[in-house]
Coordinates of C-alpha atoms and ligand atoms in Angstrom, one line a residue:
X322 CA -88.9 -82.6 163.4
X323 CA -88.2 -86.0 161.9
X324 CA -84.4 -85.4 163.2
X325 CA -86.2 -84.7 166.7
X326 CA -88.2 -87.8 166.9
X327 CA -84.9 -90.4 165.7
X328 CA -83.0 -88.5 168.4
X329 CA -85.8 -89.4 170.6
X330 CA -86.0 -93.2 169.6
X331 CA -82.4 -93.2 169.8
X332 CA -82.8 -92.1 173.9
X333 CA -85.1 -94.3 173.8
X334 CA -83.4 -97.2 172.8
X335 CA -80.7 -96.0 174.7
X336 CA -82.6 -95.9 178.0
X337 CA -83.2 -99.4 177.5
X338 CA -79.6 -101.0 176.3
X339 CA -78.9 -99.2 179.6
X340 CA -81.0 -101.2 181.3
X341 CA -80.3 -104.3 179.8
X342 CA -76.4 -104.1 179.7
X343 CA -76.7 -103.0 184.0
X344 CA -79.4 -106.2 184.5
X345 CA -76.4 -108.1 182.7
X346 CA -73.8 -110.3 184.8
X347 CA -70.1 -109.5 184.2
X348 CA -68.9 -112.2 182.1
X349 CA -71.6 -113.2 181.0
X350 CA -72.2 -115.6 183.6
X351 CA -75.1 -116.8 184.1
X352 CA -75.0 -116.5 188.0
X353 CA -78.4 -115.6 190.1
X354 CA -77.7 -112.2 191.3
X355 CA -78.0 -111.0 195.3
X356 CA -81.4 -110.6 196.0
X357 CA -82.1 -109.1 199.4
X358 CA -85.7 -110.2 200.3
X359 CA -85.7 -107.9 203.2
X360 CA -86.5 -111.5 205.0
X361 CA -90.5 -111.1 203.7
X362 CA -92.5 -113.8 201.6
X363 CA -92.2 -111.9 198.2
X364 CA -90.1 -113.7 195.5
X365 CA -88.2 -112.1 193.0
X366 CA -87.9 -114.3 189.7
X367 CA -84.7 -112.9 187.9
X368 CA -85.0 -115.5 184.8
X369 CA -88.7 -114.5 184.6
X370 CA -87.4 -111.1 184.3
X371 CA -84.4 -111.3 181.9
X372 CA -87.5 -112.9 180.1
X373 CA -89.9 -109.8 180.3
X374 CA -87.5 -107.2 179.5
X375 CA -87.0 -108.5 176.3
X376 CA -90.6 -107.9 175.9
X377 CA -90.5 -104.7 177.1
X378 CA -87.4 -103.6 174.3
X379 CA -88.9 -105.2 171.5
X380 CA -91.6 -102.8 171.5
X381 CA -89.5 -99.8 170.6
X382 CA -88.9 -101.9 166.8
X383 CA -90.0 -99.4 164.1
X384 CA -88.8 -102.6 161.7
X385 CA -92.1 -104.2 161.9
X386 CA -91.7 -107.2 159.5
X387 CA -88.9 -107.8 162.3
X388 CA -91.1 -107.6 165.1
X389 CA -93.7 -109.9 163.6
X390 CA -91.9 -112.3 162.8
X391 CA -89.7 -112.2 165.8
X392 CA -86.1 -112.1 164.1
X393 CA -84.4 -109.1 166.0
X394 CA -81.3 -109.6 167.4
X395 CA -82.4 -109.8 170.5
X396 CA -86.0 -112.1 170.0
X397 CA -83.6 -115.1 169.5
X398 CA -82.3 -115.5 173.4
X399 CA -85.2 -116.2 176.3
X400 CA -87.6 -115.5 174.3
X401 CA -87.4 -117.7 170.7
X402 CA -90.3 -119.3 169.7
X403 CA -92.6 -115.6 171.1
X404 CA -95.9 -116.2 168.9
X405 CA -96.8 -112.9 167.4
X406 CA -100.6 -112.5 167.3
X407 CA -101.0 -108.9 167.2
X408 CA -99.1 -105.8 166.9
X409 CA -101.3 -102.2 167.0
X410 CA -99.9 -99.1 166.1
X411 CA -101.4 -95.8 167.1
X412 CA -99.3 -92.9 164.1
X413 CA -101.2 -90.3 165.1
X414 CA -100.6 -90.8 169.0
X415 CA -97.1 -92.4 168.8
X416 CA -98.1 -95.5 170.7
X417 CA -97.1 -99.4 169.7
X418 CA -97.9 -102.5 171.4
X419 CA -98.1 -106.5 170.5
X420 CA -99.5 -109.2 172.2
X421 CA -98.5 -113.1 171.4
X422 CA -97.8 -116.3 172.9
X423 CA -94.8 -117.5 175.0
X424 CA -94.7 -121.4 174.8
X425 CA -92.3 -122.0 177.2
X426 CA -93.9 -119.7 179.9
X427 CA -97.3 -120.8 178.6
X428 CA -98.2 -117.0 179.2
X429 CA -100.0 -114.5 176.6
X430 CA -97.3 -111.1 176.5
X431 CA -99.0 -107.8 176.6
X432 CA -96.1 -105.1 175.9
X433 CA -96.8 -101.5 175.3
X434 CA -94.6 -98.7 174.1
X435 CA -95.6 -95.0 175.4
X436 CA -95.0 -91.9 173.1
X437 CA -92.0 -90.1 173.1
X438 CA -92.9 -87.3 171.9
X439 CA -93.3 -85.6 175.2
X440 CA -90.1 -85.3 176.9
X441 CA -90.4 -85.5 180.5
X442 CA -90.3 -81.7 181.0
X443 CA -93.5 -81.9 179.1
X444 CA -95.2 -84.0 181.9
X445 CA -94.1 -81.8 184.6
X446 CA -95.7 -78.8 183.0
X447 CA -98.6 -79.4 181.5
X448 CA -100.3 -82.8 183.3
X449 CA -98.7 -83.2 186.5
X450 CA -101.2 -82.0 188.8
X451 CA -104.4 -83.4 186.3
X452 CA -106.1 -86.4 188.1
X453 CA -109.3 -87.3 186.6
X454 CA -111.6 -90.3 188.1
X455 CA -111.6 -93.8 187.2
X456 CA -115.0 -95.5 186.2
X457 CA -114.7 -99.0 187.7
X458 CA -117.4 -99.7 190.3
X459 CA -115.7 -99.7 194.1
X460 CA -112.9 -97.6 193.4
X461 CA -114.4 -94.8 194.7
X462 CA -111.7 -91.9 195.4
X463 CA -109.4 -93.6 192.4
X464 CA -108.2 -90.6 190.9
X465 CA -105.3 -91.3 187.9
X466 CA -102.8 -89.0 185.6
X467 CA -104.9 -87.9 183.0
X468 CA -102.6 -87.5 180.4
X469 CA -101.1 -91.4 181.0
X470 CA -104.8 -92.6 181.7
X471 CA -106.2 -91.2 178.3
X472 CA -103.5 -93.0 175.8
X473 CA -104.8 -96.1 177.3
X474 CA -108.3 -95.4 177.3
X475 CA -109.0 -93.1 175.0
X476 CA -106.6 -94.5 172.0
X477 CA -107.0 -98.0 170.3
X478 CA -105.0 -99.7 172.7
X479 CA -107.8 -100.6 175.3
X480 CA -110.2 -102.1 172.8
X481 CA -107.4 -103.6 170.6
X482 CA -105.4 -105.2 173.4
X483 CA -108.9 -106.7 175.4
X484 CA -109.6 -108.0 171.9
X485 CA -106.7 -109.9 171.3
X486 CA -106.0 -111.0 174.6
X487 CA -109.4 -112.5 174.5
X488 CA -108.9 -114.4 171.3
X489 CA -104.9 -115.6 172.6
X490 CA -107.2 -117.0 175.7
X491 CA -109.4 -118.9 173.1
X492 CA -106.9 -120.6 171.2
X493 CA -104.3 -121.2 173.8
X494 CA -106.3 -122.4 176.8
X495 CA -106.6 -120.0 179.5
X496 CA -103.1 -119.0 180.1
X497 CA -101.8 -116.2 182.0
X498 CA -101.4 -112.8 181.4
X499 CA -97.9 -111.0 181.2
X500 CA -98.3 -107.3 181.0
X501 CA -95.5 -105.3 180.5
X502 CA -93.5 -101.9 179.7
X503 CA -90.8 -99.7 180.0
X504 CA -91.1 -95.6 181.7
X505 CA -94.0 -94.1 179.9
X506 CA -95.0 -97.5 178.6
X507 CA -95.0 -98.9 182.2
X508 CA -97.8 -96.4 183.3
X509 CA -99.9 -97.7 180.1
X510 CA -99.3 -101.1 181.6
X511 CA -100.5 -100.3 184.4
X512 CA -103.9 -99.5 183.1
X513 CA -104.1 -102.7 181.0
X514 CA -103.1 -105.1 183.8
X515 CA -105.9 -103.8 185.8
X516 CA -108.4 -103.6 183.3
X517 CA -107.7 -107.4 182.1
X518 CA -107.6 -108.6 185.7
X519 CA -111.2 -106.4 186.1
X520 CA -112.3 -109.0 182.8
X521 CA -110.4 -112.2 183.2
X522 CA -109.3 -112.1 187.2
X523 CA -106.6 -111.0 189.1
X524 CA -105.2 -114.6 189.8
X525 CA -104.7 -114.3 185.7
X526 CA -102.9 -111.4 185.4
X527 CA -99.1 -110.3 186.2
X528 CA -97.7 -106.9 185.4
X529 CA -93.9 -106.5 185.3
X530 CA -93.0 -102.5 184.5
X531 CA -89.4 -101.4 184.5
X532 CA -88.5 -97.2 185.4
X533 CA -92.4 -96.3 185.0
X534 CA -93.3 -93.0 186.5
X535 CA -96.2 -92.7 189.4
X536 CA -99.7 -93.3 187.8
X537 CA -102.4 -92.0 190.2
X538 CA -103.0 -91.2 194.1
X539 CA -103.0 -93.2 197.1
X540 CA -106.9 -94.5 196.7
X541 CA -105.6 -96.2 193.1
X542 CA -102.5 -97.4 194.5
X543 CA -104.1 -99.7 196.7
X544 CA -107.0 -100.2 195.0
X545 CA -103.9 -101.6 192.6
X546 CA -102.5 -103.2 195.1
X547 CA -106.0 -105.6 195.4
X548 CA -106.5 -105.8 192.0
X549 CA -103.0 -106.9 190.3
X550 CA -101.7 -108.2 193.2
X551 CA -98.8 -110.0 191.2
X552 CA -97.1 -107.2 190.0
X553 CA -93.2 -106.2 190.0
X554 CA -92.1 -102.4 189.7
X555 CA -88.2 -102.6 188.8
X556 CA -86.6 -99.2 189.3
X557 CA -83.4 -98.4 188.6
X558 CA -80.8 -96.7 191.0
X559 CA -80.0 -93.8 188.2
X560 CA -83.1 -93.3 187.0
X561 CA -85.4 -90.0 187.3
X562 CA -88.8 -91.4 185.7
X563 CA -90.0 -93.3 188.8
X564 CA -89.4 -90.0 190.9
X565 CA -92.5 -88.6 188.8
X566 CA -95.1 -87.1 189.4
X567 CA -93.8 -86.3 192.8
X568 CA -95.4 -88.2 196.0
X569 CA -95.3 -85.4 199.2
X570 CA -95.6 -87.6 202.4
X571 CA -97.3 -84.8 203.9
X572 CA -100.1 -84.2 201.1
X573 CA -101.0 -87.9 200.4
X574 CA -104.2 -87.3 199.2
X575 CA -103.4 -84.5 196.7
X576 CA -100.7 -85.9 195.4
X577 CA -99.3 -89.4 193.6
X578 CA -98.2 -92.6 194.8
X579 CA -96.6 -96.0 193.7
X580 CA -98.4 -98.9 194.1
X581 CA -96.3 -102.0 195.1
X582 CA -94.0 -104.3 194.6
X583 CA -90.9 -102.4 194.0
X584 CA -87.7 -104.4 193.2
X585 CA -84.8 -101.7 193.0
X586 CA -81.7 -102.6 191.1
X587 CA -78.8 -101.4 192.5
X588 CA -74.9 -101.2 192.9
X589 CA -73.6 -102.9 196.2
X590 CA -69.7 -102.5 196.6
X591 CA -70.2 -103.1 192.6
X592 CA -72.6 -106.0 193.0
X593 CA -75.6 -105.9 190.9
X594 CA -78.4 -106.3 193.9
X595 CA -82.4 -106.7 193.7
X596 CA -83.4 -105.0 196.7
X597 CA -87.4 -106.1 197.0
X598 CA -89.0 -103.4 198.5
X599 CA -91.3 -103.6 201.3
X600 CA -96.0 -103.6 200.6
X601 CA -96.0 -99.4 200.9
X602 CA -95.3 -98.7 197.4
X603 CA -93.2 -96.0 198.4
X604 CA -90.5 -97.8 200.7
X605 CA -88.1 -95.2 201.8
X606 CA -85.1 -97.5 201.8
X607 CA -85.5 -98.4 198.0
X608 CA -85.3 -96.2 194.9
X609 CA -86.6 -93.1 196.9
X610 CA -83.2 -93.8 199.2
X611 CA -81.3 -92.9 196.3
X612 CA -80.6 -90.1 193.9
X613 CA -83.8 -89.3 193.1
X614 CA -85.4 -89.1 196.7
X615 CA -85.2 -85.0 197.5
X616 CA -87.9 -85.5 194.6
X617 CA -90.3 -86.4 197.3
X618 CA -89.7 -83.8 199.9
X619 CA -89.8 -80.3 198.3
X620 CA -91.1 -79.2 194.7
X621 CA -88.0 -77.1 194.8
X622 CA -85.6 -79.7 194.0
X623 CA -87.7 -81.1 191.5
X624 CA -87.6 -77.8 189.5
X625 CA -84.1 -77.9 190.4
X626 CA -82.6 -81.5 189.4
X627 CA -85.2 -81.3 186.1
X628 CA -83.5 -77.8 185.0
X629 CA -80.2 -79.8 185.0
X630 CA -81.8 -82.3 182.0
Ligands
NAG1599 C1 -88.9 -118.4 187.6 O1 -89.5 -118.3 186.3 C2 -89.1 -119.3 185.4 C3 -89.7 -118.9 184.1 O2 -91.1 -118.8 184.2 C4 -89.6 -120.6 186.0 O3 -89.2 -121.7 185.1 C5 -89.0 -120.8 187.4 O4 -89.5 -122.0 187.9 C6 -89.3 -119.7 188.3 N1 -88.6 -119.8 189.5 C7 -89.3 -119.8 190.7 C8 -88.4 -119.9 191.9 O5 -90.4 -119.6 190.8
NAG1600 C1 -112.6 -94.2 179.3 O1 -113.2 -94.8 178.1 C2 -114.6 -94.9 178.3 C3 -115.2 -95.7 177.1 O2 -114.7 -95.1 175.9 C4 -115.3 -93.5 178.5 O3 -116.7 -93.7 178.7 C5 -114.6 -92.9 179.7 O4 -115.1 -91.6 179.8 C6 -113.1 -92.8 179.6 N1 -112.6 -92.4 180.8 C7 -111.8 -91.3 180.9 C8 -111.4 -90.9 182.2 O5 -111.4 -90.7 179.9
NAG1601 C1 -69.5 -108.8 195.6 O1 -69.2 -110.0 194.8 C2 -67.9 -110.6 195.2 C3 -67.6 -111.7 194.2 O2 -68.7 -112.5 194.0 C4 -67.9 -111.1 196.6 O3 -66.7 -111.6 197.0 C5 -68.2 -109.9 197.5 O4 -68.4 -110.3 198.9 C6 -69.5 -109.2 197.1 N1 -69.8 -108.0 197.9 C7 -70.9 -107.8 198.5 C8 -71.0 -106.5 199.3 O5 -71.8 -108.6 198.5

């Protein structure tokens, strides 16, 4: 069992050096990559984001004395100086998050680690059809993944991240909000960065998630889309996680859907390229154009792809 979870962590980890090493530039240059803007107003910040994801892997630290005082190997490049004023750790549920101060982007950091205990096959069969309703006032018809939903708000992160956001807001002037995490992590984000924009504003609050899966229907999404209107949804050209639960085009209101903005990272004649999606959440000529997309069109080929894992 204990052999089970390090293999896990290791994925994990894995998962992530992944996504660092393709977001780095060969040679280490330190050369803006393509971004295709698709000729819309959207900007995509790619220092801000080399920033972020460095939040984002941090969280998966089991060394906490590391984390808290910000000394891993990686804490030293874009993001020395991080003020830790709050880690919380959930054993019993698997779930880690910290929230501190970044100086230089005068921005409070929110970043949240999902379990990974349940593999993805685990998703699929027992929540992937459970929506339950959201209790914010005019969201009516917001339905979200119940299973995703109830580690935020129904574990100690809601009341332990509101409370030390708060208090970073008191003692640092009232900065902005940086939410952030990575696949499962990303959908616990998700909840977060609309719950602080619900308490401090939606001008306050930005969400960055990299390779999260698909959090609730079609209602949420652009109820989302209102609400956190600064966010950035980085998907990855080989990765299955955003593919999940399955969107049908046909069956939008039974069924899940991505809220915007997507930013796809992908290879272009061996060019790293930011692709930023278009306002749909689901823009057919992004991440859904790749691998992944005969995940959207027939339940068969999920069952078949996800056998192959
Ligand atoms: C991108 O983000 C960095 C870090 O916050 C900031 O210094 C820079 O001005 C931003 N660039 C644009 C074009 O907004
Ligand atoms: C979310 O948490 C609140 C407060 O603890 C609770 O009243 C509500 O039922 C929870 N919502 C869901 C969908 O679990
Ligand atoms: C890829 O990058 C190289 C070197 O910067 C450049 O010459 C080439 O045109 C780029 N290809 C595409 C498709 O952008």
């Amino acid at each position: 069992m204990a052999g089970q979870r390090w293999v896990g962590k290791v994925a994990a980890a894995a998962v992530v050096a992944l996504l660092l090493l393709s977001t780095a530039l060969p040679g280490g240059a330190r050369r803006e990559p393509d971004v295709n803007n698709n000729g819309r107003s959207f900007v995509f910040n790619y220092t801000l984001t080399k920033a972020v994801v460095e939040y984002a892997a941090a969280v998966y630290m089991t060394d906490l004395t590391a984390l808290y005082t910000w000394t891993c190997s990686r804490c030293n490049d874009l993001t020395r100086g991080f003020e830790m004023t709050c880690i919380i750790v959930d054993v019993q549920n698997c779930l880690q998050a910290f929230v501190g101060v970044d100086h230089n982007l005068n921005a409070i950091i929110v970043s949240i680690r999902g379990t990974q205990e349940n593999s993805i096959q685990n998703w699929i069969k027992d929540l992937i059809w459970k929506q339950v309703k959201l209790n914010y006032p005019n969201m009516p018809n917001a339905k979200v993944h119940i299973g995703f939903y109830s580690s935020y708000n129904n574990t100690v992160l809601r009341p332990a991240i509101t409370n030390a956001v708060r208090k970073a807001r008191k003692l640092h002037g009232h900065s902005d909000v940086i939410v952030t995490g990575h696949s499962m992590g990303g959908a616990l984000a998700s909840f977060c960065a609309l719950d602080l924009a619900m308490s401090f504003g939606s001008n306050n609050v930005h969400l960055m998630t990299f390779g999260q899966p698909r959090v609730g229907n079609a209602a949420f999404a652009s109820y989302f889309a209102q609400y956190v209107p600064y966010t950035v949804r980085m998907t990855h050209e080989r990765d299955i996680v955003p593919h999940l639960p399955p969107y049908f085009f046909f069956l939008p209101k039974l069924t899940y859907k991505h809220f915007p903005r997507e930013v796809w990272e992908h290879e272009v004649d061996g060019n790293t390229t930011y692709q930023v999606c278009d306002g749909s959440g689901e823009d057919p000529n992004c991440c859904r154009w790749g691998a992944g997309a005969c995940f959207d069109s027939a339940l068969e080929c999920v069952c078949a792809v996800l056998e192959r894992f």
